Coordinates of N, CA and C in Angstrom, one line a residue:
X25 N 0.9 -1.2 0.0 CA 0.0 0.0 0.0 C 0.9 1.2 0.0
X26 N 0.5 2.3 -0.8 CA 1.2 3.5 -0.8 C 0.3 4.6 -0.3
X27 N 0.9 5.6 0.5 CA 0.2 6.8 1.0 C 0.9 8.0 0.6
X28 N 0.2 9.1 0.3 CA 0.7 10.4 0.2 C 0.4 11.2 1.5
X29 N 1.4 11.7 2.2 CA 1.2 12.3 3.5 C 1.8 13.7 3.5
X30 N 1.0 14.6 4.1 CA 1.5 16.0 4.3 C 1.6 16.3 5.8
X31 N 2.5 17.2 6.2 CA 2.7 17.5 7.6 C 3.4 18.8 7.8
X32 N 3.0 19.4 8.9 CA 3.7 20.6 9.4 C 4.8 20.1 10.4
X33 N 6.0 20.3 10.0 CA 7.1 19.6 10.7 C 7.6 20.4 12.0
X34 N 7.0 21.5 12.3 CA 7.5 22.3 13.4 C 7.5 21.6 14.7
X35 N 6.5 20.8 15.0 CA 6.3 20.2 16.3 C 7.0 18.8 16.4
X36 N 7.6 18.4 15.3 CA 8.2 17.0 15.3 C 9.7 17.0 15.2
X37 N 10.3 15.9 15.7 CA 11.8 15.7 15.6 C 12.1 15.1 14.3
X38 N 11.6 15.6 13.2 CA 12.0 15.0 11.9 C 11.0 13.9 11.6
X39 N 11.3 13.3 10.4 CA 10.5 12.1 9.9 C 10.8 10.9 10.7
X40 N 12.1 10.5 10.7 CA 12.5 9.1 11.1 C 12.2 8.8 12.6
X41 N 11.6 7.6 12.8 CA 11.2 7.2 14.1 C 12.4 7.2 15.1
X42 N 12.1 7.7 16.3 CA 13.1 7.9 17.4 C 12.5 7.4 18.7
X43 N 13.4 7.2 19.6 CA 12.9 6.6 20.9 C 11.9 7.6 21.6
X44 N 12.0 8.9 21.3 CA 11.1 9.8 21.9 C 9.7 9.7 21.4
X45 N 9.5 9.1 20.3 CA 8.2 9.0 19.7 C 7.6 10.2 19.1
X46 N 8.4 11.3 19.1 CA 7.9 12.6 18.6 C 8.3 12.8 17.2
X47 N 8.1 11.9 16.3 CA 8.4 12.1 14.9 C 7.2 11.9 14.0
X48 N 7.2 12.3 12.8 CA 6.1 12.0 11.9 C 5.9 10.6 11.6
X49 N 7.0 9.8 11.4 CA 6.8 8.4 11.2 C 6.2 7.7 12.4
X50 N 6.6 8.1 13.6 CA 6.0 7.5 14.8 C 4.5 7.6 14.8
X51 N 4.1 8.9 14.6 CA 2.6 9.2 14.6 C 1.9 8.5 13.5
X52 N 2.5 8.4 12.3 CA 1.8 7.8 11.2 C 1.7 6.2 11.5
X53 N 2.8 5.6 11.9 CA 2.7 4.2 12.2 C 1.8 3.8 13.3
X54 N 1.7 4.7 14.3 CA 0.7 4.5 15.4 C -0.7 4.5 14.9
X55 N -0.9 5.5 14.0 CA -2.3 5.7 13.5 C -2.7 4.5 12.6
X56 N -1.7 4.1 11.8 CA -2.0 2.9 10.9 C -2.2 1.7 11.7
X57 N -1.5 1.5 12.8 CA -1.7 0.3 13.7 C -3.1 0.3 14.3
X58 N -3.5 1.6 14.7 CA -4.8 1.7 15.3 C -5.9 1.4 14.3
X59 N -5.7 1.9 13.1 CA -6.7 1.7 12.1 C -6.8 0.2 11.7
X60 N -5.7 -0.4 11.6 CA -5.6 -1.8 11.2 C -5.8 -2.8 12.3
X61 N -5.8 -2.3 13.5 CA -6.0 -3.1 14.7 C -4.8 -4.2 14.8
X62 N -3.6 -3.7 14.5 CA -2.4 -4.5 14.6 C -1.4 -3.9 15.6
X63 N -0.5 -4.7 16.1 CA 0.5 -4.1 17.1 C 1.4 -3.1 16.5
X64 N 1.7 -3.3 15.2 CA 2.6 -2.4 14.5 C 2.5 -2.4 13.0
X65 N 2.6 -1.3 12.4 CA 2.7 -1.2 10.9 C 4.0 -0.4 10.6
X66 N 4.9 -1.0 9.9 CA 6.2 -0.4 9.6 C 6.1 0.2 8.2
X67 N 6.5 1.5 8.1 CA 6.5 2.2 6.8 C 7.9 2.5 6.3
X68 N 8.0 2.7 5.0 CA 9.3 3.2 4.4 C 8.9 4.4 3.6
X69 N 9.7 5.5 3.7 CA 9.3 6.7 3.0 C 10.3 7.1 1.8
X70 N 9.8 8.0 1.0 CA 10.6 8.4 -0.1 C 11.8 9.3 0.2
X71 N 11.7 10.1 1.3 CA 12.8 10.9 1.7 C 12.6 11.4 3.1
X72 N 13.6 11.2 4.0 CA 13.5 11.6 5.3 C 13.7 13.1 5.5
X73 N 12.9 13.7 6.4 CA 13.1 15.2 6.6 C 13.5 15.4 8.0
X74 N 14.3 16.6 8.2 CA 14.8 16.9 9.5 C 13.8 17.6 10.4
X75 N 14.1 17.8 11.6 CA 13.3 18.4 12.6 C 13.0 19.8 12.1
X76 N 11.7 20.1 12.1 CA 11.2 21.5 11.7 C 10.9 21.6 10.2
X77 N 11.3 20.6 9.4 CA 11.1 20.6 8.0 C 9.7 20.1 7.7
X78 N 8.9 20.7 6.7 CA 7.6 20.3 6.4 C 7.5 19.4 5.2
X79 N 6.4 18.7 5.1 CA 6.2 17.8 4.0 C 4.9 18.0 3.3
X80 N 4.9 18.3 2.0 CA 3.7 18.5 1.3 C 3.2 17.3 0.6
X81 N 4.2 16.4 0.3 CA 3.8 15.2 -0.4 C 4.9 14.1 -0.1
X82 N 5.0 13.7 1.1 CA 5.8 12.5 1.5 C 5.0 11.3 1.0
X83 N 5.8 10.3 0.4 CA 5.2 9.1 0.0 C 5.7 7.9 0.8
X84 N 4.9 7.1 1.3 CA 5.3 5.9 2.0 C 4.7 4.6 1.5
X85 N 5.3 3.6 1.7 CA 4.7 2.3 1.4 C 4.8 1.3 2.6
X86 N 3.9 0.4 2.6 CA 3.9 -0.6 3.7 C 3.2 -1.8 3.2
X87 N 3.4 -3.0 3.9 CA 2.7 -4.2 3.6 C 1.5 -4.4 4.6
X88 N 0.4 -4.8 4.0 CA -0.7 -5.1 4.9 C -1.6 -6.1 4.3
X89 N -2.2 -7.0 5.1 CA -3.2 -8.0 4.6 C -4.6 -7.4 4.6
X90 N -4.8 -6.2 5.1 CA -6.1 -5.6 5.3 C -6.6 -5.1 3.9
X91 N -7.8 -5.5 3.6 CA -8.5 -5.0 2.4 C -9.5 -3.9 2.7
X92 N -9.2 -2.7 2.3 CA -10.1 -1.6 2.4 C -10.0 -0.7 1.1
X93 N -11.1 0.0 0.8 CA -10.9 0.9 -0.4 C -10.1 2.0 0.0
X94 N -9.6 2.7 -1.1 CA -8.6 3.8 -0.9 C -9.1 4.9 0.0
X95 N -10.3 5.4 -0.2 CA -10.8 6.4 0.7 C -10.9 6.0 2.1
X96 N -11.2 4.7 2.4 CA -11.2 4.3 3.8 C -9.9 4.4 4.5
X97 N -8.8 4.1 3.7 CA -7.5 4.3 4.2 C -7.2 5.7 4.6
X98 N -7.6 6.6 3.8 CA -7.4 8.0 4.0 C -8.2 8.5 5.3
X99 N -9.5 8.2 5.3 CA -10.3 8.7 6.4 C -9.9 8.0 7.7
X100 N -9.8 6.7 7.6 CA -9.5 5.9 8.8 C -8.2 6.2 9.4
X101 N -7.1 6.4 8.7 CA -5.8 6.7 9.2 C -5.8 8.2 9.8
X102 N -6.4 9.1 9.1 CA -6.5 10.5 9.6 C -7.2 10.6 10.9
X103 N -8.2 9.7 11.1 CA -8.9 9.7 12.4 C -8.0 9.7 13.6
X104 N -6.8 8.9 13.4 CA -5.9 8.7 14.6 C -4.7 9.6 14.5
X105 N -4.6 10.6 13.6 CA -3.4 11.4 13.4 C -3.7 12.8 14.1
X106 N -2.6 13.5 14.6 CA -2.8 14.8 15.0 C -3.1 15.7 13.9
X107 N -3.7 16.9 14.2 CA -4.1 17.8 13.1 C -3.0 18.3 12.2
X108 N -1.8 18.2 12.6 CA -0.7 18.7 11.7 C -0.1 17.6 10.8
X109 N -0.7 16.5 10.8 CA -0.4 15.4 9.8 C -1.7 14.9 9.2
X110 N -1.6 14.8 7.8 CA -2.8 14.3 7.2 C -2.5 13.4 5.9
X111 N -3.1 12.2 5.8 CA -2.9 11.4 4.6 C -3.8 12.0 3.6
X112 N -3.2 12.2 2.4 CA -3.8 12.9 1.3 C -4.5 11.9 0.3
X113 N -3.8 10.8 0.1 CA -4.3 9.8 -0.8 C -3.8 8.4 -0.4
X114 N -4.4 7.4 -0.8 CA -4.0 6.0 -0.6 C -4.2 5.2 -1.9
X115 N -3.3 4.3 -2.2 CA -3.4 3.5 -3.4 C -2.7 2.2 -3.2
X116 N -3.3 1.2 -3.7 CA -2.6 -0.1 -3.6 C -1.6 -0.2 -4.7
X117 N -0.4 -0.7 -4.4 CA 0.7 -0.7 -5.4 C 1.2 -2.2 -5.4
X118 N 1.9 -2.5 -6.5 CA 2.5 -3.9 -6.6 C 3.7 -4.0 -5.6
X119 N 4.0 -5.2 -5.3 CA 5.1 -5.5 -4.3 C 6.4 -5.0 -4.8
X120 N 6.6 -4.8 -6.1 CA 7.9 -4.2 -6.7 C 8.0 -2.8 -6.4
X121 N 7.0 -2.1 -6.0 CA 7.1 -0.6 -5.7 C 7.8 -0.4 -4.4
X122 N 8.7 0.6 -4.4 CA 9.5 1.0 -3.2 C 9.5 2.5 -3.1
X123 N 8.9 3.1 -2.1 CA 8.8 4.5 -2.0 C 10.1 5.3 -2.3
X124 N 11.2 4.7 -1.8 CA 12.5 5.4 -2.0 C 13.2 5.0 -3.3
X125 N 13.3 3.7 -3.4 CA 14.1 3.2 -4.5 C 13.5 3.4 -5.9
X126 N 12.1 3.5 -5.9 CA 11.5 3.7 -7.2 C 11.4 5.2 -7.6
X127 N 11.8 6.1 -6.7 CA 11.8 7.5 -7.1 C 12.9 7.9 -8.0
X128 N 12.6 8.6 -9.1 CA 13.6 9.0 -10.0 C 14.2 10.3 -9.6
X129 N 13.5 11.1 -8.8 CA 14.0 12.4 -8.3 C 13.2 12.8 -7.1
X130 N 13.7 13.9 -6.4 CA 13.0 14.4 -5.3 C 13.0 16.0 -5.4
X131 N 11.9 16.6 -4.9 CA 11.7 18.0 -5.1 C 11.5 18.7 -3.7
X132 N 12.2 19.8 -3.5 CA 12.0 20.6 -2.3 C 11.8 22.1 -2.7
X133 N 11.2 22.8 -1.8 CA 11.1 24.3 -2.0 C 11.5 24.9 -0.7
X134 N 12.2 26.0 -0.7 CA 12.5 26.8 0.5 C 11.8 28.2 0.3
X135 N 11.0 28.6 1.2 CA 10.3 29.8 1.2 C 10.9 30.8 2.2
X136 N 11.3 31.9 1.7 CA 12.1 32.9 2.6 C 11.5 34.2 2.6
X137 N 11.4 34.8 3.7 CA 10.8 36.2 3.9 C 12.0 37.2 4.0
X138 N 12.0 38.2 3.1 CA 12.9 39.3 3.1 C 12.2 40.5 3.8
X139 N 12.6 40.8 5.0 CA 11.9 41.8 5.7 C 12.8 42.3 6.9
X140 N 12.7 43.6 7.2 CA 13.5 44.1 8.4 C 12.9 43.6 9.7
X141 N 11.7 43.1 9.7 CA 11.0 42.5 10.9 C 10.8 41.0 10.7
X142 N 11.1 40.3 11.8 CA 11.0 38.8 11.8 C 9.6 38.4 11.5
X143 N 9.4 37.1 11.0 CA 8.0 36.6 10.8 C 7.2 36.5 12.1
X144 N 5.9 36.6 11.9 CA 5.0 36.5 13.0 C 3.9 35.5 12.7
X145 N 2.9 35.9 11.9 CA 1.8 35.0 11.5 C 2.4 33.7 10.9
X146 N 3.4 33.8 10.0 CA 4.0 32.7 9.3 C 5.3 32.2 10.0
X147 N 5.4 32.5 11.3 CA 6.6 31.9 12.0 C 6.6 30.4 11.9
X148 N 7.8 29.9 11.6 CA 7.9 28.5 11.5 C 7.6 28.0 10.1
X149 N 7.0 28.8 9.3 CA 6.6 28.4 7.9 C 7.5 29.0 6.9
X150 N 8.3 30.0 7.2 CA 9.2 30.6 6.3 C 10.6 30.8 7.0
X151 N 11.6 30.9 6.2 CA 12.9 31.4 6.7 C 12.9 32.9 6.7
X152 N 13.9 33.5 7.2 CA 13.9 35.0 7.3 C 15.3 35.5 7.0
X153 N 15.3 36.6 6.3 CA 16.6 37.4 6.1 C 16.2 38.9 6.1
X154 N 16.9 39.7 6.8 CA 16.5 41.1 6.9 C 17.3 42.0 6.0
X155 N 18.3 41.5 5.3 CA 19.0 42.3 4.4 C 18.5 42.0 2.9
X156 N 18.5 43.0 2.1 CA 18.0 42.9 0.7 C 18.8 41.8 -0.1
X157 N 18.1 41.0 -0.9 CA 18.8 40.0 -1.7 C 18.8 40.4 -3.2
X158 N 19.9 40.0 -3.9 CA 20.0 40.3 -5.3 C 19.7 39.0 -6.1
X159 N 18.6 39.0 -6.8 CA 18.3 37.7 -7.5 C 19.3 37.3 -8.6
X160 N 19.8 38.2 -9.3 CA 20.6 37.8 -10.4 C 21.9 37.1 -9.9
X161 N 22.4 37.6 -8.8 CA 23.6 37.0 -8.2 C 23.3 35.6 -7.7
X162 N 22.1 35.4 -7.1 CA 21.8 34.0 -6.6 C 21.5 33.1 -7.7
X163 N 20.9 33.5 -8.7 CA 20.6 32.7 -9.9 C 21.8 32.2 -10.5
X164 N 22.8 33.1 -10.7 CA 24.1 32.8 -11.4 C 24.8 31.8 -10.5
X165 N 24.9 32.0 -9.2 CA 25.5 31.1 -8.3 C 24.9 29.7 -8.2
X166 N 23.6 29.7 -8.2 CA 22.8 28.4 -8.2 C 23.2 27.5 -9.4
X167 N 23.3 28.1 -10.6 CA 23.6 27.4 -11.8 C 24.9 26.6 -11.7
X168 N 25.8 27.1 -10.8 CA 27.1 26.3 -10.6 C 26.8 25.0 -10.1
X169 N 25.7 24.8 -9.4 CA 25.4 23.5 -8.7 C 24.6 22.5 -9.5
X170 N 24.1 23.0 -10.7 CA 23.3 22.1 -11.5 C 24.2 21.1 -12.3
X171 N 23.8 19.9 -12.2 CA 24.6 18.9 -12.8 C 25.1 17.9 -11.8
X172 N 25.9 17.0 -12.2 CA 26.5 15.9 -11.3 C 27.8 16.4 -10.6
X173 N 27.8 16.5 -9.3 CA 29.0 17.0 -8.6 C 29.2 16.3 -7.3
X174 N 30.4 16.4 -6.8 CA 30.6 16.0 -5.4 C 30.2 17.2 -4.4
X175 N 29.2 16.9 -3.6 CA 28.6 17.9 -2.8 C 29.1 17.9 -1.3
X176 N 30.3 17.4 -1.1 CA 30.8 17.2 0.2 C 30.8 18.5 1.0
X177 N 31.0 19.6 0.4 CA 31.0 20.9 1.0 C 29.6 21.3 1.6
X178 N 28.6 20.6 1.2 CA 27.2 20.9 1.6 C 26.6 19.7 2.4
X179 N 27.5 18.9 2.9 CA 27.0 17.6 3.5 C 27.2 17.7 5.0
X180 N 26.2 17.3 5.8 CA 26.3 17.3 7.2 C 27.3 16.2 7.7
X181 N 27.9 16.5 8.8 CA 28.8 15.4 9.3 C 28.1 14.2 9.7
X182 N 26.8 14.2 10.0 CA 26.1 13.0 10.3 C 25.5 12.3 9.1
X183 N 25.7 12.8 8.0 CA 25.1 12.2 6.8 C 25.5 10.8 6.6
X184 N 24.6 9.9 6.3 CA 24.8 8.5 6.1 C 24.9 8.0 4.7
X185 N 24.8 9.0 3.7 CA 24.8 8.6 2.3 C 26.1 7.9 1.9
X186 N 26.0 7.0 1.0 CA 27.2 6.2 0.6 C 28.1 7.0 -0.2
X187 N 27.6 8.0 -1.0 CA 28.4 8.8 -1.8 C 28.0 10.3 -1.7
X188 N 28.9 11.2 -1.8 CA 28.5 12.7 -1.8 C 28.2 13.2 -3.2
X189 N 28.3 12.3 -4.2 CA 28.0 12.7 -5.6 C 26.5 12.6 -5.9
X190 N 26.0 13.7 -6.2 CA 24.6 13.8 -6.5 C 24.3 14.6 -7.8
X191 N 23.2 14.4 -8.4 CA 22.9 15.0 -9.7 C 21.7 16.0 -9.4
X192 N 22.1 17.3 -9.4 CA 21.0 18.3 -9.3 C 20.4 18.6 -10.7
X193 N 19.1 18.5 -10.8 CA 18.5 18.6 -12.1 C 18.0 20.1 -12.3
X194 N 17.7 20.7 -11.3 CA 17.1 22.1 -11.5 C 17.1 22.9 -10.1
X195 N 17.4 24.2 -10.2 CA 17.3 25.1 -9.2 C 16.6 26.4 -9.8
X196 N 15.5 26.7 -9.2 CA 14.8 27.9 -9.7 C 14.6 28.9 -8.5
X197 N 14.8 30.2 -8.8 CA 14.6 31.2 -7.7 C 13.7 32.3 -8.2
X198 N 12.5 32.4 -7.5 CA 11.5 33.4 -7.9 C 11.2 34.3 -6.7
X199 N 10.5 35.4 -7.0 CA 10.1 36.3 -5.9 C 8.7 36.8 -6.1
X200 N 7.9 36.8 -5.0 CA 6.6 37.4 -5.0 C 6.4 38.3 -3.8
X201 N 6.4 39.6 -4.0 CA 6.4 40.5 -2.9 C 7.6 40.4 -2.1
X202 N 7.4 40.2 -0.8 CA 8.5 40.1 0.2 C 9.0 38.7 0.3
X203 N 8.4 37.7 -0.4 CA 8.7 36.3 -0.3 C 9.5 35.8 -1.5
X204 N 10.5 35.0 -1.2 CA 11.3 34.3 -2.2 C 11.0 32.8 -2.1
X205 N 11.0 32.2 -3.3 CA 10.9 30.7 -3.3 C 12.0 30.1 -4.1
X206 N 12.7 29.2 -3.5 CA 13.8 28.5 -4.1 C 13.4 27.1 -4.3
X207 N 13.4 26.6 -5.5 CA 13.0 25.2 -5.8 C 14.2 24.4 -6.2
X208 N 14.2 23.2 -5.7 CA 15.3 22.3 -5.9 C 14.9 20.9 -6.4
X209 N 15.4 20.4 -7.4 CA 15.1 19.0 -7.8 C 16.4 18.3 -8.1
X210 N 16.5 17.1 -7.6 CA 17.7 16.3 -7.7 C 17.4 14.8 -7.7
X211 N 18.3 14.0 -8.1 CA 18.0 12.5 -8.0 C 18.0 12.1 -6.6
X212 N 18.8 12.8 -5.7 CA 18.8 12.6 -4.3 C 19.5 13.8 -3.6
X213 N 19.3 13.9 -2.3 CA 20.0 15.0 -1.6 C 20.7 14.4 -0.4
X214 N 21.8 15.1 0.0 CA 22.6 14.7 1.2 C 21.9 15.4 2.4
X215 N 22.2 14.9 3.6 CA 21.7 15.4 4.8 C 22.1 16.9 4.9
X216 N 21.2 17.8 5.2 CA 21.4 19.2 5.3 C 21.8 19.9 4.0
X217 N 21.8 19.2 2.9 CA 22.4 19.7 1.6 C 21.7 21.0 1.2
X218 N 20.3 21.0 1.2 CA 19.6 22.2 0.8 C 19.8 23.4 1.8
X219 N 19.8 23.1 3.1 CA 20.0 24.2 4.0 C 21.4 24.8 4.0
X220 N 22.3 23.9 3.6 CA 23.7 24.4 3.5 C 23.9 25.3 2.2
X221 N 23.2 24.8 1.2 CA 23.2 25.6 -0.1 C 22.5 26.9 0.1
X222 N 21.4 26.9 0.9 CA 20.6 28.1 1.2 C 21.6 29.1 1.9
X223 N 22.3 28.7 2.9 CA 23.3 29.6 3.6 C 24.2 30.3 2.6
X224 N 24.7 29.5 1.6 CA 25.6 30.1 0.7 C 25.0 31.0 -0.3
X225 N 23.8 30.6 -0.7 CA 23.0 31.5 -1.6 C 22.7 32.9 -1.0
X226 N 22.3 32.8 0.3 CA 22.0 34.1 1.0 C 23.3 34.9 1.2
X227 N 24.4 34.3 1.5 CA 25.6 35.0 1.6 C 26.0 35.7 0.3
X228 N 25.7 35.1 -0.8 CA 25.9 35.7 -2.1 C 24.9 36.8 -2.4
X229 N 23.6 36.4 -2.1 CA 22.5 37.4 -2.4 C 22.6 38.6 -1.6
X230 N 23.2 38.6 -0.4 CA 23.3 39.8 0.4 C 24.6 40.6 0.1
X231 N 25.4 40.0 -0.7 CA 26.7 40.7 -1.1 C 27.9 40.4 -0.2
X232 N 27.7 39.4 0.7 CA 28.8 39.1 1.6 C 29.9 38.3 0.9
X233 N 29.5 37.6 -0.2 CA 30.4 36.8 -1.0 C 30.1 37.1 -2.5
X234 N 31.1 36.9 -3.4 CA 30.8 37.1 -4.8 C 30.2 35.8 -5.4
X235 N 29.6 36.0 -6.6 CA 29.0 34.8 -7.3 C 30.1 33.7 -7.4
X236 N 31.3 34.0 -7.7 CA 32.3 33.1 -7.9 C 32.6 32.2 -6.7
X237 N 32.2 32.7 -5.6 CA 32.5 31.9 -4.3 C 31.8 30.5 -4.3
X238 N 30.6 30.4 -5.0 CA 29.9 29.2 -5.0 C 30.7 28.1 -5.6
X239 N 31.4 28.4 -6.7 CA 32.3 27.4 -7.4 C 33.5 27.0 -6.5
X240 N 34.0 28.0 -5.7 CA 35.1 27.7 -4.9 C 34.6 26.7 -3.7
X241 N 33.5 27.0 -3.2 CA 33.0 26.1 -2.1 C 32.7 24.7 -2.6
X242 N 32.1 24.6 -3.8 CA 31.9 23.3 -4.4 C 33.2 22.5 -4.7
X243 N 34.1 23.2 -5.2 CA 35.4 22.6 -5.5 C 36.2 22.2 -4.3
X244 N 36.0 22.9 -3.1 CA 36.7 22.6 -1.9 C 36.4 21.2 -1.3
X245 N 35.2 20.7 -1.6 CA 34.7 19.4 -1.1 C 35.0 19.3 0.4
X246 N 34.7 20.4 1.1 CA 35.0 20.5 2.6 C 33.9 21.3 3.2
X247 N 33.2 20.8 4.2 CA 32.1 21.5 4.8 C 32.5 22.8 5.4
X248 N 33.7 22.9 5.9 CA 34.2 24.2 6.5 C 34.3 25.3 5.5
X249 N 34.3 25.0 4.2 CA 34.4 26.1 3.2 C 33.0 26.8 2.9
X250 N 31.9 26.2 3.3 CA 30.6 26.7 3.1 C 30.1 27.5 4.2
X251 N 28.9 28.2 4.0 CA 28.3 29.0 5.0 C 27.6 28.1 6.1
X252 N 27.2 28.7 7.2 CA 26.5 27.9 8.2 C 25.2 27.3 7.7
X253 N 24.7 26.3 8.3 CA 23.5 25.6 7.9 C 22.3 26.6 8.2
X254 N 21.5 26.8 7.2 CA 20.4 27.8 7.4 C 19.2 27.1 8.1
X255 N 18.3 27.9 8.6 CA 17.1 27.5 9.4 C 16.2 26.5 8.6
X256 N 15.6 25.5 9.3 CA 14.7 24.5 8.6 C 13.3 25.1 8.4
X257 N 13.0 26.3 9.0 CA 11.6 26.7 9.0 C 10.9 26.8 7.7
X258 N 11.6 27.3 6.6 CA 10.9 27.5 5.3 C 11.1 26.3 4.4
X259 N 11.7 25.2 4.8 CA 11.9 24.1 3.9 C 10.8 23.1 3.8
X260 N 10.4 22.8 2.6 CA 9.2 21.9 2.3 C 9.7 20.8 1.4
X261 N 9.3 19.6 1.7 CA 9.6 18.5 0.8 C 8.3 18.4 -0.1
X262 N 8.5 18.7 -1.3 CA 7.4 18.7 -2.3 C 7.0 17.3 -2.8
X263 N 8.0 16.4 -2.6 CA 7.6 15.0 -2.9 C 8.6 14.4 -3.9
X264 N 8.5 13.1 -4.1 CA 9.3 12.3 -5.1 C 8.7 12.4 -6.5
X265 N 9.5 12.1 -7.5 CA 9.1 12.0 -8.8 C 9.2 10.5 -9.3
X266 N 8.0 9.9 -9.7 CA 8.0 8.5 -10.1 C 7.7 8.4 -11.5
X267 N 8.0 7.3 -12.2 CA 7.6 7.0 -13.5 C 6.0 7.0 -13.5
X268 N 5.5 7.4 -14.6 CA 4.0 7.5 -14.7 C 3.4 6.0 -14.7
X269 N 4.2 5.0 -15.0 CA 3.8 3.6 -15.1 C 3.2 3.2 -13.7
X270 N 3.7 3.8 -12.6 CA 3.2 3.4 -11.3 C 1.8 3.9 -11.1
X271 N 1.3 4.8 -11.8 CA 0.0 5.4 -11.7 C -0.4 6.1 -10.4
X272 N 0.7 6.6 -9.7 CA 0.4 7.3 -8.5 C 0.0 8.8 -8.8
X273 N -0.8 9.3 -7.9 CA -1.3 10.7 -8.0 C -0.1 11.7 -8.2
X274 N -0.2 12.6 -9.1 CA 0.9 13.6 -9.3 C 0.4 14.9 -8.9
X275 N 0.3 15.1 -7.6 CA -0.2 16.4 -7.1 C 0.4 16.7 -5.8
X276 N 0.6 18.0 -5.5 CA 1.2 18.5 -4.3 C 0.2 19.4 -3.6
X277 N -0.6 18.9 -2.6 CA -1.6 19.7 -2.0 C -1.0 20.9 -1.3
X278 N -1.7 22.0 -1.4 CA -1.3 23.3 -0.7 C -0.1 24.0 -1.3
X279 N 0.4 23.5 -2.4 CA 1.6 24.1 -3.0 C 1.3 25.5 -3.4
X280 N 0.2 25.7 -4.0 CA -0.1 27.1 -4.5 C -0.2 28.2 -3.5
X281 N -0.4 27.8 -2.3 CA -0.4 28.9 -1.2 C 1.0 29.4 -0.9
X282 N 1.9 28.6 -1.2 CA 3.3 29.1 -0.9 C 3.7 30.3 -1.8
X283 N 4.2 31.4 -1.2 CA 4.5 32.5 -2.0 C 5.4 32.2 -3.2

């Protein structure tokens, strides 16, 4: 069975199950177990998110002998979930489907508020910078990262990925009023990779570093060469990209409200 799940990550210690039980996976698996009347239901996700990071279309799969229609899975599981987590869709999939391994790419968006005053109503939903940003400089620097590269300079020390080499397919930077949206698509991402890239882009956008600095950071293959890790507040996992042959819904709920 596959599910599409959205969540506000601010109250959780990331996606992956932990002893504390305060993770999205813990809540989802408890809800599924309650709905299925089983001691435990174990899930596998398309991409783990950190503490404070939001998910608009996390995809998970799990094995179950229970036969229910798709809408029953959605309504029944949501009944046992906190209000900040919601199953968006459910669909039976063949046993060959794997939420992580079957994904061709993954997409994220970072929403950033440029304002002399910190966020209030959207606190926890957006990152924040109080200095003006220069779009052309950030766009030029971002293009340095497109393609297949060794992203060691943007890799957290706790990263468990087998290789730092990843293929970034697209980075787009747009602005609407006081809000910036940075969109990232890659075959896969390293731990903290986007937040570390964001730190560098903002350093360049505010004029602290030249555009050429991004290439220097990338070539260094050393985390110490890059900017500090940026806040998780405005980071959204938009979801994985699968081949159409799987027949999974291709939609990202609530994406349009993001500036």
